[in-house]
XYZ file of C-alpha atoms in Angstrom:
573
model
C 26.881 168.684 31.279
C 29.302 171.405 29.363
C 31.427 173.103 31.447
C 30.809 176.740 30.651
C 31.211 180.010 32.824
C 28.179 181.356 35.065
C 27.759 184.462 37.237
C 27.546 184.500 40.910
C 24.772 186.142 42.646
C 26.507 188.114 44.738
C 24.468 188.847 48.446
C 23.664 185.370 48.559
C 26.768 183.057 49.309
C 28.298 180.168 47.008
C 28.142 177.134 48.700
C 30.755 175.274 49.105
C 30.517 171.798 48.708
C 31.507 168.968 51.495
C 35.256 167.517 51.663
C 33.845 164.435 50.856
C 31.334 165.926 47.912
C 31.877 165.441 44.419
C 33.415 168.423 43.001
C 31.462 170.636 40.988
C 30.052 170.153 37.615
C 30.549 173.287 36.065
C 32.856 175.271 36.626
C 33.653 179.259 36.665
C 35.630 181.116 34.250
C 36.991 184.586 35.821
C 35.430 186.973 33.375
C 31.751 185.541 33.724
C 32.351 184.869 37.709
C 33.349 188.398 38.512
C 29.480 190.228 39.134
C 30.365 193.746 38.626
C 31.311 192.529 34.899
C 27.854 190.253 34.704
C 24.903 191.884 36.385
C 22.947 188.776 36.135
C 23.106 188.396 32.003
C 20.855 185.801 30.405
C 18.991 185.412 33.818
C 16.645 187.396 36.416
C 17.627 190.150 38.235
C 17.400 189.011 42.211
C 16.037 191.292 44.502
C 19.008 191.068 46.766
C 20.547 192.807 44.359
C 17.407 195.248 42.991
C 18.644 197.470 45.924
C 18.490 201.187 44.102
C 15.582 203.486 44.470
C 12.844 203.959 41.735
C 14.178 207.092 41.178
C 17.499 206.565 40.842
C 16.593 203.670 38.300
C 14.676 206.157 35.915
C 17.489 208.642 36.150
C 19.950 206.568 35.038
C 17.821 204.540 32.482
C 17.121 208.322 31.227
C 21.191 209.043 31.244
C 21.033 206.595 28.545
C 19.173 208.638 25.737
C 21.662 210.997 25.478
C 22.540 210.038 21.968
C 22.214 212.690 18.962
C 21.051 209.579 16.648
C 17.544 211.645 17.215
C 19.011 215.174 15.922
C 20.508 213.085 12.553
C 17.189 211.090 12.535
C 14.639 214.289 12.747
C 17.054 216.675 10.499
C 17.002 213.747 7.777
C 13.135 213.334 8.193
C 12.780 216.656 7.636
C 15.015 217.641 5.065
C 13.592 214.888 3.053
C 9.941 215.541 3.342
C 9.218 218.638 4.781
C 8.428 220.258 8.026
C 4.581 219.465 8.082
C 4.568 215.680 7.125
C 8.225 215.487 9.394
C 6.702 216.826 12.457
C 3.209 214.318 12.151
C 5.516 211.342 11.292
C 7.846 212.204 14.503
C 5.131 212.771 16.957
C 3.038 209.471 15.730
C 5.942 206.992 15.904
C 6.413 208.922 19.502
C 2.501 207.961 20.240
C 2.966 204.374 19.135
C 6.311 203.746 20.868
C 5.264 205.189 24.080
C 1.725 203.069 23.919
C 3.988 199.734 23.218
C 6.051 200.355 25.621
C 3.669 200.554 28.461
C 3.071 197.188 29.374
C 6.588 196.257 28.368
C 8.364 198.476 30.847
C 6.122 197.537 33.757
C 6.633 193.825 32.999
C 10.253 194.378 33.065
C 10.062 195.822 36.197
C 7.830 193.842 37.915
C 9.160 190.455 37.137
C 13.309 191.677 37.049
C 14.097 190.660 33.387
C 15.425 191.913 30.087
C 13.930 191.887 27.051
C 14.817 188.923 25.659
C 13.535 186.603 29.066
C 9.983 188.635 28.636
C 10.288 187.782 25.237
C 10.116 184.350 25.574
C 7.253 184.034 27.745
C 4.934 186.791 26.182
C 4.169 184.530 23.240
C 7.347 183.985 21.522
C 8.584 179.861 23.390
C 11.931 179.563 24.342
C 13.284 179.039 20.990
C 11.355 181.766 19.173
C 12.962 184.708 21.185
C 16.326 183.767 19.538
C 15.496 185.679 16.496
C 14.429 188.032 18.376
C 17.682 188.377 20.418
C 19.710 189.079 16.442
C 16.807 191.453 15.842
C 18.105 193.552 18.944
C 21.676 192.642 18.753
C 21.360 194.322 15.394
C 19.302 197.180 16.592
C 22.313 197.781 19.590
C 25.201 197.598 16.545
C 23.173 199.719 14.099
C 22.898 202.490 16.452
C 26.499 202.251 18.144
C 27.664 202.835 14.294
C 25.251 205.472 13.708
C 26.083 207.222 17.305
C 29.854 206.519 16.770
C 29.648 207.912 13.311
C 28.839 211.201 14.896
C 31.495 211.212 17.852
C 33.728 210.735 14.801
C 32.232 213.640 12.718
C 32.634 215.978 15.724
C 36.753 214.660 16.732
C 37.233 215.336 13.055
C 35.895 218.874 13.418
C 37.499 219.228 16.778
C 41.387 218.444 15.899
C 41.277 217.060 12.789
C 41.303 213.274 13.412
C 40.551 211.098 10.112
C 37.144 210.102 10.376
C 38.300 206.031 9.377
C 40.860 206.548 12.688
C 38.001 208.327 14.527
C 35.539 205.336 13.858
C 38.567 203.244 15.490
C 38.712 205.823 18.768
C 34.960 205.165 19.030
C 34.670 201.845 19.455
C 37.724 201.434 21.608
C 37.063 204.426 24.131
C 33.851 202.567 25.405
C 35.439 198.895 26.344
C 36.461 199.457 29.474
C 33.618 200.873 30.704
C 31.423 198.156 29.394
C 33.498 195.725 31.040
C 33.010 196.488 34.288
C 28.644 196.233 33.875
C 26.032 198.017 35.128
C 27.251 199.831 37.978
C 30.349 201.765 35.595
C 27.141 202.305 33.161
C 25.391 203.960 36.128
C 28.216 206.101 37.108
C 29.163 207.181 33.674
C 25.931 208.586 33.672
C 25.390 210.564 36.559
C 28.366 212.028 36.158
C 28.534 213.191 32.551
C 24.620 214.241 33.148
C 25.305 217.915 33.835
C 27.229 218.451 30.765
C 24.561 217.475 28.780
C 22.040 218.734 29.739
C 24.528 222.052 29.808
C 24.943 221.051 25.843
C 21.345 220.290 25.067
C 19.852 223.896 26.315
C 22.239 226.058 25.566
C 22.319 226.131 21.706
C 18.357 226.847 21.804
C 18.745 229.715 24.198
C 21.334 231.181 21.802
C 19.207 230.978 19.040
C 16.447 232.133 20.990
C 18.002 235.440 21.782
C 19.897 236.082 18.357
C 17.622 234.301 16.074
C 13.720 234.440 17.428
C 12.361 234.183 13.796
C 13.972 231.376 13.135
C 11.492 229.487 14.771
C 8.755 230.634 12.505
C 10.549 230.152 9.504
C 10.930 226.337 10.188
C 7.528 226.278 10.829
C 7.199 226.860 6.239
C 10.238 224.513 5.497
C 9.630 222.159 3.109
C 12.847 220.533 2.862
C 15.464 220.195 0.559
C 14.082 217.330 -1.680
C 11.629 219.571 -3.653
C 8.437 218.317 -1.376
C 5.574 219.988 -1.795
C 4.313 222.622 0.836
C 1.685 221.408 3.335
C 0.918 217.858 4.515
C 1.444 214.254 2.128
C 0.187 210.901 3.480
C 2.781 209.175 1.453
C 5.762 211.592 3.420
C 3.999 211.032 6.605
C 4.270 207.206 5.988
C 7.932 207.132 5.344
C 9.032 209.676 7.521
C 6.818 207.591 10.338
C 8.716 204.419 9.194
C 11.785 205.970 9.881
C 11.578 207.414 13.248
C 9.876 204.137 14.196
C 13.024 202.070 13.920
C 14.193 203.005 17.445
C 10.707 201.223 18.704
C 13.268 198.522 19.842
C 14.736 201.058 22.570
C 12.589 199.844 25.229
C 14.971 196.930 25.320
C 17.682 199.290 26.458
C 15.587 200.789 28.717
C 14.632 197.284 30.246
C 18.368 196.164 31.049
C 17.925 199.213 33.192
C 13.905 198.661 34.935
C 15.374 194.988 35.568
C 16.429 196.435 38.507
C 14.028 198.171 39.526
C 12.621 197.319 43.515
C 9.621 195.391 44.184
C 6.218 197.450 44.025
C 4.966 197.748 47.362
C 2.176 199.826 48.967
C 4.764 202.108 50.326
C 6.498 203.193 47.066
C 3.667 202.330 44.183
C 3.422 206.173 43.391
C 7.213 206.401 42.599
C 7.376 203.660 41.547
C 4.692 203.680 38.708
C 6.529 207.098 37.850
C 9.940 206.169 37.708
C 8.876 203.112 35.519
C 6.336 205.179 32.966
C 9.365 207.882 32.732
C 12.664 205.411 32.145
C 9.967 202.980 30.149
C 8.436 204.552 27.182
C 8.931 207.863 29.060
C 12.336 208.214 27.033
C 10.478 208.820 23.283
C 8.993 211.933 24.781
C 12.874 213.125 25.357
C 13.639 211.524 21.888
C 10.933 213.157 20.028
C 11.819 216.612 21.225
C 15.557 215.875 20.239
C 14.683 214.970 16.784
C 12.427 217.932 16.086
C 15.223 219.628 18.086
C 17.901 218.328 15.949
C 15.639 219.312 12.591
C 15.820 222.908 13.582
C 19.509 223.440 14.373
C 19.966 221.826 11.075
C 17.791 223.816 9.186
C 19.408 227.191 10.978
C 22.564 225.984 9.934
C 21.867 224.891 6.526
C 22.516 227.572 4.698
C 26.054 227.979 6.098
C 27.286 225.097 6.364
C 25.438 223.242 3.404
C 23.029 220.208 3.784
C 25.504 217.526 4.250
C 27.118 219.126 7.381
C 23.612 220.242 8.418
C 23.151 216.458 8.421
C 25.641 216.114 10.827
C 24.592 217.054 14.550
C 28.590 218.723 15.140
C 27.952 221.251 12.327
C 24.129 222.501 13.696
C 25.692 223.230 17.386
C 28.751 225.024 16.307
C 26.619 227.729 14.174
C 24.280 227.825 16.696
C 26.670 228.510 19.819
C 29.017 231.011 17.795
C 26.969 234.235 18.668
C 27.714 233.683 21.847
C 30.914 231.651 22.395
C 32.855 232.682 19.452
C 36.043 230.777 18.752
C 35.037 228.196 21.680
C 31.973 227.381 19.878
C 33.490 224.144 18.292
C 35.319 222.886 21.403
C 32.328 223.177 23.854
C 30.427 221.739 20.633
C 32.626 218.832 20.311
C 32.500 218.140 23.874
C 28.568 217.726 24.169
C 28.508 215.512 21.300
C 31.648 213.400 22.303
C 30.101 213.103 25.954
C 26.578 212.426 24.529
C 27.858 209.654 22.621
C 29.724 207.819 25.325
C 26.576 207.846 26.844
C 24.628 205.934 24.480
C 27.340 204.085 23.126
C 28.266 202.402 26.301
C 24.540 200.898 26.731
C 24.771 200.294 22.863
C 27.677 198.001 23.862
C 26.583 196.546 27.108
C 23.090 195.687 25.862
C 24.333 194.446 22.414
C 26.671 191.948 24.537
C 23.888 191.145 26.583
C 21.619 189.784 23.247
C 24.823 188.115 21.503
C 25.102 186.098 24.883
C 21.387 185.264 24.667
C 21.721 184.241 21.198
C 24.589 182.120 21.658
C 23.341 180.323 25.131
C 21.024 178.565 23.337
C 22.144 177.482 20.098
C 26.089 176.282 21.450
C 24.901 175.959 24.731
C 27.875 177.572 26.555
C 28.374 180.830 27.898
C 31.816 182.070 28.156
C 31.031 185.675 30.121
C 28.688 188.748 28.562
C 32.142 190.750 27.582
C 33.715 188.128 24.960
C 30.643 189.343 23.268
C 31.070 193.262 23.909
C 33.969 192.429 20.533
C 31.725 191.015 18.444
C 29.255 193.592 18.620
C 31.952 196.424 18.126
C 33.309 195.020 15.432
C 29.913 194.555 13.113
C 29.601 198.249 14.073
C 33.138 199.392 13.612
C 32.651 197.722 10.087
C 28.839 199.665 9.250
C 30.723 202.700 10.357
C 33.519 202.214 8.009
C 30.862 201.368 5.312
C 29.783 205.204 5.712
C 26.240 203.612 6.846
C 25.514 206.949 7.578
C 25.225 208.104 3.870
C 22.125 205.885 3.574
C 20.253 206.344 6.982
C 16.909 206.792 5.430
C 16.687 203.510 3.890
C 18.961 201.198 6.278
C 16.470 202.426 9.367
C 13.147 202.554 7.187
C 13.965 198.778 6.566
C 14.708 197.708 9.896
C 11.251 199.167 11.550
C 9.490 197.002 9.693
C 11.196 193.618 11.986
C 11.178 195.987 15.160
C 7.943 196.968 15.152
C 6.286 193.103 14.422
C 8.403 191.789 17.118
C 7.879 195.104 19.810
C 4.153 195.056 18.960
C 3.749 190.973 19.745
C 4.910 191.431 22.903
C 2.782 194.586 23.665
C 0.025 192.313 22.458
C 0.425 189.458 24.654
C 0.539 191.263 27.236
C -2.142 193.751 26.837
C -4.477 191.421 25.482
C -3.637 187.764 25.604
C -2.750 188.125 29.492
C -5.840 190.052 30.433
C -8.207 187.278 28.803
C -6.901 184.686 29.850
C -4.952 183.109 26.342
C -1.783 182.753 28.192
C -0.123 182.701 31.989
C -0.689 185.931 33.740
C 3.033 185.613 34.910
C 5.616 185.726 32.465
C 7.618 181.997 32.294
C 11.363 182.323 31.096
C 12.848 179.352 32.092
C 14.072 176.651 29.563
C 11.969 173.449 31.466
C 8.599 175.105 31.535
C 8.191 176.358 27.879
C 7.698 175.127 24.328
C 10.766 175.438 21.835
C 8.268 177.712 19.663
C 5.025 179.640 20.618
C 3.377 180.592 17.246
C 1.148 182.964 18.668
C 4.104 185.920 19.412
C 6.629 184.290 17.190
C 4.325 183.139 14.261
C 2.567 186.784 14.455
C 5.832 188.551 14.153
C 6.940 186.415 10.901
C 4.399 187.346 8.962
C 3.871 190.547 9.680
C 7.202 191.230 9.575
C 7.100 189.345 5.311
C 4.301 191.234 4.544
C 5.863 194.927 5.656
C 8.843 193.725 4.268
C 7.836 193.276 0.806
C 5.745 196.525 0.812
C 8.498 198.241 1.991
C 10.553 197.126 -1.308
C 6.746 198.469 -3.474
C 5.445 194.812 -4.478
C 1.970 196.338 -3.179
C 2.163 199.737 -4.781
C 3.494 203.301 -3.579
C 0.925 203.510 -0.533
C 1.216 200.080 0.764
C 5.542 200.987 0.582
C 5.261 204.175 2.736
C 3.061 202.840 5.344
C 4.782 199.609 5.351
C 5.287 199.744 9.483
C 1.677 200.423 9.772
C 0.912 197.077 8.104
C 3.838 195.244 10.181
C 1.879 197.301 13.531
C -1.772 195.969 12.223
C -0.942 192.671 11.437
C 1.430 191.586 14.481
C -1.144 193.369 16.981
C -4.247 191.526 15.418
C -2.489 187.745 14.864
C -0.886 187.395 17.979
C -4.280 187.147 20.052
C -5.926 185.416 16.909
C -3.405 182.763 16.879
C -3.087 182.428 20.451
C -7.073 181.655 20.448
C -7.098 179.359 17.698
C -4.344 176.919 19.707
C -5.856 177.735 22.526
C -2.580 178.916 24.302
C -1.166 175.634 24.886
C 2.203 176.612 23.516
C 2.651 178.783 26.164
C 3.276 176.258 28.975
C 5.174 172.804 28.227
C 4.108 171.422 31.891
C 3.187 173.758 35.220
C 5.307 175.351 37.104
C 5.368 174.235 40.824
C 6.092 177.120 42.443
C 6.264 180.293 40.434
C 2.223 180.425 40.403
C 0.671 183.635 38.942
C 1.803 187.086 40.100
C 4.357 186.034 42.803
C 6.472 188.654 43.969
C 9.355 187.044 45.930
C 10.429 189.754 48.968
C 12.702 187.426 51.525
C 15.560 187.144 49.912
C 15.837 184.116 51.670
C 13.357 181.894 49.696
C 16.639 180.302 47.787
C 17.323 177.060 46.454
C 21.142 175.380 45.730
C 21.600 174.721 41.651
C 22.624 171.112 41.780
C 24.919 172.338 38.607
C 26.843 175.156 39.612
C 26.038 175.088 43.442
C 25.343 178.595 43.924
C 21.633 179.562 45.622
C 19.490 181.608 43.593
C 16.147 183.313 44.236
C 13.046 180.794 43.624
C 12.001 182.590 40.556
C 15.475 181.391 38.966
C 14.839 177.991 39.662
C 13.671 175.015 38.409
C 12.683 171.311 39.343
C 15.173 169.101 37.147
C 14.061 165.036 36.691
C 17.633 164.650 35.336
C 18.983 166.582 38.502
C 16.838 164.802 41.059
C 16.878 168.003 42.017
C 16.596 172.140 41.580
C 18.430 173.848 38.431
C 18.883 177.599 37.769
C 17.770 179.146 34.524
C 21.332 179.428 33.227
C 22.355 176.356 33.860
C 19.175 175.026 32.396
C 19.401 176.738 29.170
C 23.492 175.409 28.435
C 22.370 171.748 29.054
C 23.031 170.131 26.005
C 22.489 166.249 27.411
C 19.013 166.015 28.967
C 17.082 165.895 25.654
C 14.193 168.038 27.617
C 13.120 164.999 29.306
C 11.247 167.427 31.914
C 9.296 168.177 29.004
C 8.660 164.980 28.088
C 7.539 163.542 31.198
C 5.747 166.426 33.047
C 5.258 164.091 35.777
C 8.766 162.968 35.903
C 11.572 164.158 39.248
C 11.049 166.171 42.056
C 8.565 169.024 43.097
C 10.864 171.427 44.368
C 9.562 171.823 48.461
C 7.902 175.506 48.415
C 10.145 178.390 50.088
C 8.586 181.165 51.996
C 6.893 183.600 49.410
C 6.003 187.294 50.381
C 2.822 188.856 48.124
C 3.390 192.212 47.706
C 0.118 194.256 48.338
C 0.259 196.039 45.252
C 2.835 193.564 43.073
């Protein structure tokens, strides 16, 4: 075994061993043993420690999408191809992000798990989600630089801090926050909440009162790329491809609904609620914020020219001044600063979260989540120092093409595969129960993912280039059932599971078992029966064994069937 670094649980006590045991074989470092800095990374979410309220879940999953990536994103779309083929492209990525992330957000939910661990067993094998953990790594580094770029826009506005410094400021103000996990993520939000929300209104009230036919004229824009007036299909396709690159969202969203409570007949209302709103609830919020942030910009284009307009500081100065005068650029610089610690702190702590995935599996140690918080930062502090921001269009247009493949598998399995019967109704995340590669999620999302790709750079013509994510969409939604029914979904399962049969909800937090690695009791649904072990192993430790050659694998039949715990059905789980 490697001796790596693994969280505690936290309510449920290490065990010590006997004075006459053999000492442990793996061992704790302080950074990954210390809870409030892990919140269960790489693993399920217990439901000892699922202990907040649906509601408070959604709100601060919602805190989250404070970011003004949206008001760049919708002012770009808009500017580029006008305000009739902006506002279809904005409101049909909305309609296809919000279906997708349906059954995504409830299975997150349900089952306590991020992205990546639903990942693996909705069609992708254990193996196959690692791609899929760089695809959202980049997706959490991307958007830091892009969200950073503004904070740095609006400090250079504010008191005249180099943007290059400002980029520096960024990327250092959020690390000790992200340090400390989930529950500093929670408070951060709820208590920077009111000043948003103070920020978002206000400027539209303003402009309301002073401005009322402004709204009108925005209605006739046609941008400032010389599009032509009324609807294009080739301007709705690229503008569509463009909003759809935050499709991967939902997997911030999910390293919130991991700890969500168990679905029970007393709280299913809420709870269905709270999940549909913090799930793919957040686009509705995002695609009022970009058509939000078009508007501002176009109000203030014609003072402050269209590269400020651009830039979401500029909009909300011009629009506050009636109003607030000579404090219109501090209170502006405020909202945006405080919007972007928002966003840039889950940026941070989910990007650490994927790195760690990533790495798990292909060194097979795990140091702690927050070695990986400075790797993330620094691929962003560099794209932020490469003025990514000068080529948004393109750099997002590209990436929605691998986003939408891999978002749209999963959605897939789920929806489909699940319901007839192609793969386990449960979702299986653990190492000794699943092929390396399932080519029914991960084999859909390759090729549709080529194929948009090379439309996207025109080898198919001008149509086939603008509605490049549609193809990625088409072709990852129809090939992941498809393939899963020509194997026959026998990739999804290396050997049963024991235990973890269909749809078990575990309630008692009782129903543990003792890792014979690190010899700390998890919740059943973390563990599994090891032949090496002659015994039970949790997920983590599973995944960082780099000695057992997957015998369990290899000889389904082979060690011990763990001895069933008490399990608690939920009535509506």
């Amino acid at each position: 075994m490697t001796d790596i670094a693994t969280p505690t649980t936290g309510e449920v006590p290490r065990q010590e061993p006997q004075e006459d045991s053999p000492a442990p074989r793996r061992s704790y470092a302080a950074l990954a043993a210390d809870e409030s800095r892990e919140d269960y990374s790489l693993r399920y979410a217990p439901h000892s420690f699922r202990r907040w309220s649906p509601s408070m879940v959604a709100g601060t999953a919602l805190g989250g999408i404070a970011y003004l990536a949206d008001f760049a994103i919708g002012a770009s779309i808009v500017f580029t191809y006008g305000f009739t083929s902006g506002l279809a492209s904005i409101l049909t990525a909305a309609a296809i992000i919000f279906l997708t992330g349906i059954p995504i957000a409830r299975a997150c939910a349900k089952y306590g798990l991020d992205m990546d661990l639903v990942t693996r067993g909705a069609g992708f094998g254990y193996f196959g989600s690692t791609l899929t953990s760089l695809i959202y790594a980049s997706f959490t580094f991307i958007f830091f630089a892009l969200e950073g770029s503004i904070m740095a826009q609006a400090m250079h506005q504010a008191v005249g801090l180099p943007v290059e410094v400002g980029y520096l400021v960024t990327t250092l103000i959020v690390i000790p926050i992200v340090f400390r996990g989930m529950g500093a993520l929670a408070k951060v939000q709820a208590w920077t909440q009111p000043v948003w929300i103070i920020g978002m209104v206000l400027p539209f009230v303003v402009l309301a009162v002073e401005a009322p036919g402004s709204f009108g004229a925005f209605g006739s824009f046609t941008g400032t790329e010389g599009a032509a007036p009324g609807f294009s299909w080739i301007a709705f396709g690229l503008g569509t491809g463009v909003a759809l690159s935050l499709i991967a969202q939902i997997g911030e969203q999910a390293d919130y609904l991991r700890f969500m409570p168990a679905r029970t007949e007393a709280n299913k209302r809420r709870w269905d609620i709270a999940v549909l709103a913090a799930g793919p609830g957040w686009v509705v919020i995002g695609a009022a914020k970009q058509l939000g942030g078009a508007f501002l910009a176009f109000v203030a284009l014609e003072a402050v020219g269209k590269t400020h307009a651009l830039e979401p500081i500029a909009p909300q100065i011009e629009a506050l001044k009636p109003w607030l005068g000579s404090f219109a650029l501090p209170a502006a610089a405020l909202f945006v600063i405080v919007s972007q610690i928002k966003i840039n702190v889950t940026n941070a702590y989910s990007g650490s979260l994927s790195w760690s995935n990533f790495f798990s599996r292909i060194t097979h140690k795990h140091p702690g989540r927050v070695w990986y918080i400075f790797l993330n930062l620094a691929i962003a502090l560099t794209l932020m120092e490469m003025n990514m921001f000068a080529a948004l269009n393109k750099l997002l247009g590209f990436y929605s093409n691998v986003g939408i493949a891999w978002i749209t598998a999963v959605a897939a399995d789920l929806v489909i595969n699940k319901r007839i019967g192609l793969s386990p109704r449960y979702i299986e995340f653990k190492r000794a129960y699943l092929h390396a590669v399932n080519p029914a999620g991960f084999g859909a999302m390759v090729i549709a993912s080529t194929v948009s790709i090379l439309a996207f750079f025109g080898l198919f013509g001008r149509h086939a280039e603008a509605f490049s994510t549609f193809i990625a969409a088409g072709l990852s939604l129809v090939l992941c059932p498809l393939i899963a029914w020509l194997t026959k979904g026998k990739y999804y399962l290396a050997r049963p599971n024991p235990v973890n049969g269909p749809d078990v909800v575990i309630a008692d937090i009782t129903a543990t078992h003792t890792c014979g690695v690190c010899e700390t009791s998890y919740e059943l649904p973390d563990i599994a029966d090891c032949p090496v072990l002659s015994g039970p192993i949790c997920s983590l430790c599973c995944s960082l064994d780099a000695e057992c050659g997957d015998a369990c694998r290899k000889e389904p039949g082979a060690g011990p069937v763990l001895m069933p715990m008490p399990v608690v059905r939920t009535p509506s789980g």
